[in-house]
PDB file of C-alpha atoms in Angstrom:
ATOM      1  CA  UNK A   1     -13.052   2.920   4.841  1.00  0.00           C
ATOM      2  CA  UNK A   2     -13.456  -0.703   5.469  1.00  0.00           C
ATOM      3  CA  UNK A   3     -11.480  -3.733   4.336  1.00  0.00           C
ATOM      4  CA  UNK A   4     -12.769  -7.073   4.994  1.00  0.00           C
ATOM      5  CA  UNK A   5     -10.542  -9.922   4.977  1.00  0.00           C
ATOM      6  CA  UNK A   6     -11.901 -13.370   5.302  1.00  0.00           C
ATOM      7  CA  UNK A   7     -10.141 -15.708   6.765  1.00  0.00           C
ATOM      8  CA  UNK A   8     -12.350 -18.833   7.722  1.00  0.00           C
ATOM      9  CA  UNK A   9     -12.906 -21.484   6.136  1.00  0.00           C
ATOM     10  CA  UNK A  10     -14.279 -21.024   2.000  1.00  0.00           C
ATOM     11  CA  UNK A  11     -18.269 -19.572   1.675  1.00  0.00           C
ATOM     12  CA  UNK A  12     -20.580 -19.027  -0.928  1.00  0.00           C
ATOM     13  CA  UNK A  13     -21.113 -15.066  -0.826  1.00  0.00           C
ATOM     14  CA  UNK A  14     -23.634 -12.789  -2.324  1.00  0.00           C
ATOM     15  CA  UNK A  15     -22.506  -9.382  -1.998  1.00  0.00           C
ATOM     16  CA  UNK A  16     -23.929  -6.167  -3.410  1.00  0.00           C
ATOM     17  CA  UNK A  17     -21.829  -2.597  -2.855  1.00  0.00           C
ATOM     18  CA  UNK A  18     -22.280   0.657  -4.898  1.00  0.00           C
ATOM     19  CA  UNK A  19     -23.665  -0.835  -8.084  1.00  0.00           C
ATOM     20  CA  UNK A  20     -21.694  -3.962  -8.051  1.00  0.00           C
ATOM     21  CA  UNK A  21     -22.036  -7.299  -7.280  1.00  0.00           C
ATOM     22  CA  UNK A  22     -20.443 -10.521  -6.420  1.00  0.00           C
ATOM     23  CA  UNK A  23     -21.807 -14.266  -6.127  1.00  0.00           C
ATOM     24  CA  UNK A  24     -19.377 -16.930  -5.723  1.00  0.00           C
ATOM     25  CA  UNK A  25     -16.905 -18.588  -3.355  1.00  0.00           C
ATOM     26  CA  UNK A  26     -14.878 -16.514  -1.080  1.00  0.00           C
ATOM     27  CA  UNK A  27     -11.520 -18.239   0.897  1.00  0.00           C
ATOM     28  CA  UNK A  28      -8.697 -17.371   2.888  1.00  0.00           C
ATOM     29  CA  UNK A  29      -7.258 -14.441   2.169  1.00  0.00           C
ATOM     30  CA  UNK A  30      -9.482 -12.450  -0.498  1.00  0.00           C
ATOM     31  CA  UNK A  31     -10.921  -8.898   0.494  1.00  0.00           C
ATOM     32  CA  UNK A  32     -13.222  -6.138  -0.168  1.00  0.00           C
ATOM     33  CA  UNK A  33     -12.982  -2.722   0.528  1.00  0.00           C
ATOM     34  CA  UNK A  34     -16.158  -0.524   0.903  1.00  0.00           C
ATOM     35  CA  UNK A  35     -15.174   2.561   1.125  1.00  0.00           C
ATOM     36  CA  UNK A  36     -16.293   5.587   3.412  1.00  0.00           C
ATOM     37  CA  UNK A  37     -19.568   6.177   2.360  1.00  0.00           C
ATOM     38  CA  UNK A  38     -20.409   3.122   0.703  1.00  0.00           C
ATOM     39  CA  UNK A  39     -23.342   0.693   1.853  1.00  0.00           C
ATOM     40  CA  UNK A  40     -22.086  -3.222   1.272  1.00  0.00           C
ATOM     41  CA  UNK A  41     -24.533  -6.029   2.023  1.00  0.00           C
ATOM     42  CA  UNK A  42     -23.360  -9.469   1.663  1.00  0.00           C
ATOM     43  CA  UNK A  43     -25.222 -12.915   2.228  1.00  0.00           C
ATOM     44  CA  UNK A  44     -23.282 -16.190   3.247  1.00  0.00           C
ATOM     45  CA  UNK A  45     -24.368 -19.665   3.029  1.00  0.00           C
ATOM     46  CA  UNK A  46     -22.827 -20.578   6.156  1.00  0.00           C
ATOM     47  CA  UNK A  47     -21.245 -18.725   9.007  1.00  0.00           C
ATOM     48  CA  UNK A  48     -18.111 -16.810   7.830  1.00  0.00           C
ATOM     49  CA  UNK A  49     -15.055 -15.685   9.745  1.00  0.00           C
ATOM     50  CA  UNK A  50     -13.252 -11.814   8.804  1.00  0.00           C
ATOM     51  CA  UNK A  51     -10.739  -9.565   9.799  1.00  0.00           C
ATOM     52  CA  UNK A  52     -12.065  -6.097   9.681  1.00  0.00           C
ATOM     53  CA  UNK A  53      -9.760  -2.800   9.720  1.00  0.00           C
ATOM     54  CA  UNK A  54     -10.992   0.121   9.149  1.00  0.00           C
ATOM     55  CA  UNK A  55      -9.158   3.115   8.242  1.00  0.00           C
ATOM     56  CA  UNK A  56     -10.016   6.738   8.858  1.00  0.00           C
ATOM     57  CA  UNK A  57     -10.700   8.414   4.972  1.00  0.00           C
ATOM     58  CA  UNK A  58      -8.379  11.923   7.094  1.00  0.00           C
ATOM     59  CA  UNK A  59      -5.392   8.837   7.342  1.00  0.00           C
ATOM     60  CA  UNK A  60      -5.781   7.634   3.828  1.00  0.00           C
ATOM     61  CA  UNK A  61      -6.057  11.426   2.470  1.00  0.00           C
ATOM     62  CA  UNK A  62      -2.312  12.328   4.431  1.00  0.00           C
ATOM     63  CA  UNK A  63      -1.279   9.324   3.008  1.00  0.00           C
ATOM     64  CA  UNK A  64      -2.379  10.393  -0.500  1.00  0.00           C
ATOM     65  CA  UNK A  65      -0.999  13.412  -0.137  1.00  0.00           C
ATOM     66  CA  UNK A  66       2.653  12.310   1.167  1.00  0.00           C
ATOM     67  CA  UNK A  67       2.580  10.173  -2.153  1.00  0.00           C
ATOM     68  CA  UNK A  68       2.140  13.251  -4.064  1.00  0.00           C
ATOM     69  CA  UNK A  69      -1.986  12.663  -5.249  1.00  0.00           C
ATOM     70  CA  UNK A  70      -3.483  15.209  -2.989  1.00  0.00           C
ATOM     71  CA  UNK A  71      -6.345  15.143  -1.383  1.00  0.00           C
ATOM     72  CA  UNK A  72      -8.696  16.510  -4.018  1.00  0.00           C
ATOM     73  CA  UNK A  73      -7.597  13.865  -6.578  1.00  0.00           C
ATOM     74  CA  UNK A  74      -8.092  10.574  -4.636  1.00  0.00           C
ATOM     75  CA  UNK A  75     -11.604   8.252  -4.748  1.00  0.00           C
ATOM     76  CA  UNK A  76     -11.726   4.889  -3.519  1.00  0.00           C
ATOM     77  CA  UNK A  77     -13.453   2.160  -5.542  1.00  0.00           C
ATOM     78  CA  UNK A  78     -14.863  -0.833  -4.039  1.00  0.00           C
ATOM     79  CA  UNK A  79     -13.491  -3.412  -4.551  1.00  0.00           C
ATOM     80  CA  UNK A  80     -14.899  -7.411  -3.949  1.00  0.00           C
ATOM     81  CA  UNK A  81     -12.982 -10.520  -3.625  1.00  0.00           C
ATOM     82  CA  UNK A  82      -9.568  -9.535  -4.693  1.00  0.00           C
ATOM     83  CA  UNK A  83      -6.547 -10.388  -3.244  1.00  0.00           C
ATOM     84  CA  UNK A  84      -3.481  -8.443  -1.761  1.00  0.00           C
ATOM     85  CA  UNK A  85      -0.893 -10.631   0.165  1.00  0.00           C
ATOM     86  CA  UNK A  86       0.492  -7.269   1.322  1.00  0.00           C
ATOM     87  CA  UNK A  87      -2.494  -6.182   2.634  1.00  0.00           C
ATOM     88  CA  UNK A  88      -3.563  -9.042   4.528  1.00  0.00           C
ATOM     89  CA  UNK A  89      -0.485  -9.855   5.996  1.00  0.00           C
ATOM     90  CA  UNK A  90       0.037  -5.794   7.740  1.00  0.00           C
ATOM     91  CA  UNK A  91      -3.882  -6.088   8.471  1.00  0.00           C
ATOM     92  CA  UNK A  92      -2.747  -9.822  10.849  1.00  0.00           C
ATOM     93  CA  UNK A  93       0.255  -7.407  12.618  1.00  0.00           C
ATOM     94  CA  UNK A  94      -2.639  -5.025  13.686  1.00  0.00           C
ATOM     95  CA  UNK A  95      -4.513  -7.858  14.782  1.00  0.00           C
ATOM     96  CA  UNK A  96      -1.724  -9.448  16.695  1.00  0.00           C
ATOM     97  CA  UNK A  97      -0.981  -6.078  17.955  1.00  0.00           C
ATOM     98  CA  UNK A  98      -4.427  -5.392  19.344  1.00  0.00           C
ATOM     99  CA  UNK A  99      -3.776  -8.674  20.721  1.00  0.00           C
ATOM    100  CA  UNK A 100      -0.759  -8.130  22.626  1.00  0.00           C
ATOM    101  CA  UNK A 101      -2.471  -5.033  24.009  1.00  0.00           C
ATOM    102  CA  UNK A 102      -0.735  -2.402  22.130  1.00  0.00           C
ATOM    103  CA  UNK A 103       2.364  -3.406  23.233  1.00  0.00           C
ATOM    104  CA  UNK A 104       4.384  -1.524  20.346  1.00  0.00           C
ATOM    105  CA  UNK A 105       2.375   1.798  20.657  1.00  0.00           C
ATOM    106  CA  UNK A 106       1.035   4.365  18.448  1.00  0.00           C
ATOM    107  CA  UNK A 107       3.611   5.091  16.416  1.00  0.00           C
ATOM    108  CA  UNK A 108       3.726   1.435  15.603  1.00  0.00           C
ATOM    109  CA  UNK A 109      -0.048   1.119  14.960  1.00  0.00           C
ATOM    110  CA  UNK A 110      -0.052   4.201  12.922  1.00  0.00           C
ATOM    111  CA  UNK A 111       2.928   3.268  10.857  1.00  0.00           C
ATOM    112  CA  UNK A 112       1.365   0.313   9.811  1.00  0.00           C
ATOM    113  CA  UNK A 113      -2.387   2.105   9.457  1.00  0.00           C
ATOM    114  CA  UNK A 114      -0.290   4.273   7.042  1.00  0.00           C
ATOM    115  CA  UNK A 115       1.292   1.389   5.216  1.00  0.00           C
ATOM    116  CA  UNK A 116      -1.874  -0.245   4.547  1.00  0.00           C
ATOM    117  CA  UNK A 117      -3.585   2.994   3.448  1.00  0.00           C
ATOM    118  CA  UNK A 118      -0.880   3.484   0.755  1.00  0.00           C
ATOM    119  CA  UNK A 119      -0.932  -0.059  -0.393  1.00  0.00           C
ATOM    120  CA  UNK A 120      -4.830   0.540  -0.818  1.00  0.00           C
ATOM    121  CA  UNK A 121      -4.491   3.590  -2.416  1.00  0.00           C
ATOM    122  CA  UNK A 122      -1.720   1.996  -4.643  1.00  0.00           C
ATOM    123  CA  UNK A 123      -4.820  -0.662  -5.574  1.00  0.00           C
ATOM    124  CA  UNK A 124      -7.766   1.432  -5.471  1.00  0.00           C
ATOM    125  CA  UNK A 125      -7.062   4.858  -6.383  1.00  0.00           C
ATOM    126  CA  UNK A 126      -9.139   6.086  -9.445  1.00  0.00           C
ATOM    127  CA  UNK A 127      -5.673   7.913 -10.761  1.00  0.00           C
ATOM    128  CA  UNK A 128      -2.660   6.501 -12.103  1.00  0.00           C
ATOM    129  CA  UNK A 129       0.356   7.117  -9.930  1.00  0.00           C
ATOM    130  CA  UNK A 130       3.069   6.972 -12.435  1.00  0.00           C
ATOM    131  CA  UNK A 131       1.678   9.986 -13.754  1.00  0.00           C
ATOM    132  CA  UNK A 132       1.557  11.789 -10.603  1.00  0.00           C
ATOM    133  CA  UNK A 133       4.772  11.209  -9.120  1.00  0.00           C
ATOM    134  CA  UNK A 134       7.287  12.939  -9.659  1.00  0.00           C
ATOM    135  CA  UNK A 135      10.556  11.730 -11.955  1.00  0.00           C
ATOM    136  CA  UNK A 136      12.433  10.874 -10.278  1.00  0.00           C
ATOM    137  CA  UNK A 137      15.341   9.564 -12.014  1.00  0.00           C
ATOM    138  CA  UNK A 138      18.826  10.880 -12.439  1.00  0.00           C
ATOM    139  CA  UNK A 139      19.968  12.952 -15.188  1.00  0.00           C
ATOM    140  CA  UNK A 140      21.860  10.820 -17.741  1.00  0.00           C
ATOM    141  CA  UNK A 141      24.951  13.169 -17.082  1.00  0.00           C
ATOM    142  CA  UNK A 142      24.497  12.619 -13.788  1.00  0.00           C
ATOM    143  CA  UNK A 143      24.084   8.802 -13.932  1.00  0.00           C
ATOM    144  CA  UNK A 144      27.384   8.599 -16.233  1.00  0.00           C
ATOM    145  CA  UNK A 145      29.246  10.282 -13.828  1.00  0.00           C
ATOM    146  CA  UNK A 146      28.184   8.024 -11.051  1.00  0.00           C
ATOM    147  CA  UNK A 147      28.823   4.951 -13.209  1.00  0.00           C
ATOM    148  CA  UNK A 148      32.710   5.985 -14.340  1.00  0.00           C
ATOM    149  CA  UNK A 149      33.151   6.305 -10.782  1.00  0.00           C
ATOM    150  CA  UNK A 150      31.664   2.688  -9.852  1.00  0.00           C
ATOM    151  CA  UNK A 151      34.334   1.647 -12.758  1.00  0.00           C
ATOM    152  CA  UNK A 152      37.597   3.578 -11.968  1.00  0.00           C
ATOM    153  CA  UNK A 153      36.613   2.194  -8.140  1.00  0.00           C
ATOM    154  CA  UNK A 154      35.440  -1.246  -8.373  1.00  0.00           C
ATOM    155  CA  UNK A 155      38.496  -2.665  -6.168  1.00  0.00           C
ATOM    156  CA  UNK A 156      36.889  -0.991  -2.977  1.00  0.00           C
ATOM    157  CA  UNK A 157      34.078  -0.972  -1.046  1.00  0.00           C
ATOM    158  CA  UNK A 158      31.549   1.957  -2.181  1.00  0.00           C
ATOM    159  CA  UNK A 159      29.391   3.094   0.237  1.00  0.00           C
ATOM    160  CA  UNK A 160      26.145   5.044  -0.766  1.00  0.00           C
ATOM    161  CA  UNK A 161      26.707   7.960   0.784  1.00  0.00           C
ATOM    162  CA  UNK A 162      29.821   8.303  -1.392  1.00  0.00           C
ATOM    163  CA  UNK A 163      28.192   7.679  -4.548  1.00  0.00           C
ATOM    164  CA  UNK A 164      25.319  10.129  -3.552  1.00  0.00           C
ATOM    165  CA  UNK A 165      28.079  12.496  -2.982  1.00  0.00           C
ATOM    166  CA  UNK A 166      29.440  11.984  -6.196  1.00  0.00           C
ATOM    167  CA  UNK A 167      25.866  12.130  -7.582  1.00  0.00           C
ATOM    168  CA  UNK A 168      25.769  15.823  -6.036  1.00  0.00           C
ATOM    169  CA  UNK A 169      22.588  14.572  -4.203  1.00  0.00           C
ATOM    170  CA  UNK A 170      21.871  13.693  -0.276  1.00  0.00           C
ATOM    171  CA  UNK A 171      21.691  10.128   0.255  1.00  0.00           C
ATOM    172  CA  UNK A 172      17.627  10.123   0.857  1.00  0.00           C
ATOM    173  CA  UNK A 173      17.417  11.526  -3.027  1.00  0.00           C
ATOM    174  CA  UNK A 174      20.216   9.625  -4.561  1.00  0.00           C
ATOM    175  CA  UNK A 175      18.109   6.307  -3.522  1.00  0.00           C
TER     176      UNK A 175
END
C-alpha cells in the first residue's frame, strides 16, 4: 500500500486510480492512498513535491487483526486528495527518522508503521469498526459501584489501579 502525501507547493492534478478520478488542485498536506494492487496515474501541471510511505498489506493485516477485523474482513479503498493531520504528521517522524539514520531503531520505525496502518485502516477500511469491536463498556452494576466509591472517597487522591480494583478488573481493562 502506498500513501502519497504532497507537500510542495499547490498543483493542478489529474489523477485516475481503480475507477476513480480526480482533477483539481492538490496542496500541502492532502493524500492518496493506492492500495496494494492498485494502478494510480496522475498528471501535474508543474513539478510536484511528495512524501511517499509505503506499507507492507502483511503489516496492515496484523494491524487489522490486533483491532479485532481480521484479516479476511479488511479491503482498502483508494482514496484521492483527502486529508488526515494524523497521518501526515507520523508519515514526517518516519521521514525525519530515515533522516537521522535510524537512530531510534526498529521497534521505533515499526511502532509508528503500525500506528499509521491503523489510522488508515480506521479511514479506509470497507467495514465499520464500531460494529466489530468488542463492548467494551462496564456493566452498569459495575459502573455504580465504581462511582459510590469515587463519592464516599472524593477527599483523597484515587489512583486507577484502585478504582480498577474496585471495578474487579486489571487496570489495562478498567481503562
Amino acid at each position: 500500500h502506498i500513501i502519497d502525501i504532497h507537500v510542495g507547493e499547490p498543483v493542478r492534478i489529474n489523477v485516475r486510480m481503480d475507477g476513480y478520478a480526480h482533477r483539481g488542485l492538490q496542496s500541502t498536506g492532502d493524500l492518496s492512498v493506492v492500495p496494494a494492487g492498485v494502478t494510480a496515474r496522475w498528471e501535474m501541471g508543474a513539478a510536484a513535491d511528495a512524501l511517499l510511505v509505503r506499507l507492507a498489506p502483511s503489516l496492515v493485516e496484523e494491524v487489522a487483526e490486533g483491532m479485532g477485523l481480521g484479516r479476511s474482513r479488511i479491503t482498502l479503498v483508494p482514496a484521492l486528495v483527502v486529508r488526515d493531520p494524523h497521518i501526515v504528521h507520523l508519515s514526517h517522524v518516519l521521514k525525519a527518522e530515515r533522516e537521522s539514520g535510524y537512530a531510534s531503531g526498529r521497534v521505533f520505525i515499526e511502532s509508528i508503521a503500525s500506528a499509521v496502518a491503523a489510522r488508515l485502516l480506521c479511514r479506509q477500511a470497507n467495514t465499520s469498526l464500531q460494529s466489530t469491536m468488542p463492548n467494551r463498556e462496564l456493566p452498569l452494576w459495575r459502573l455504580r459501584t465504581v462511582r459510590e466509591y469515587i463519592d464516599a472517597h472524593l477527599d483523597q487522591d484515587l489512583a486507577l489501579t484502585e478504582l480498577a480494583r474496585v471495578a474487579g478488573f486489571s487496570v489495562s481493562h478498567f481503562k
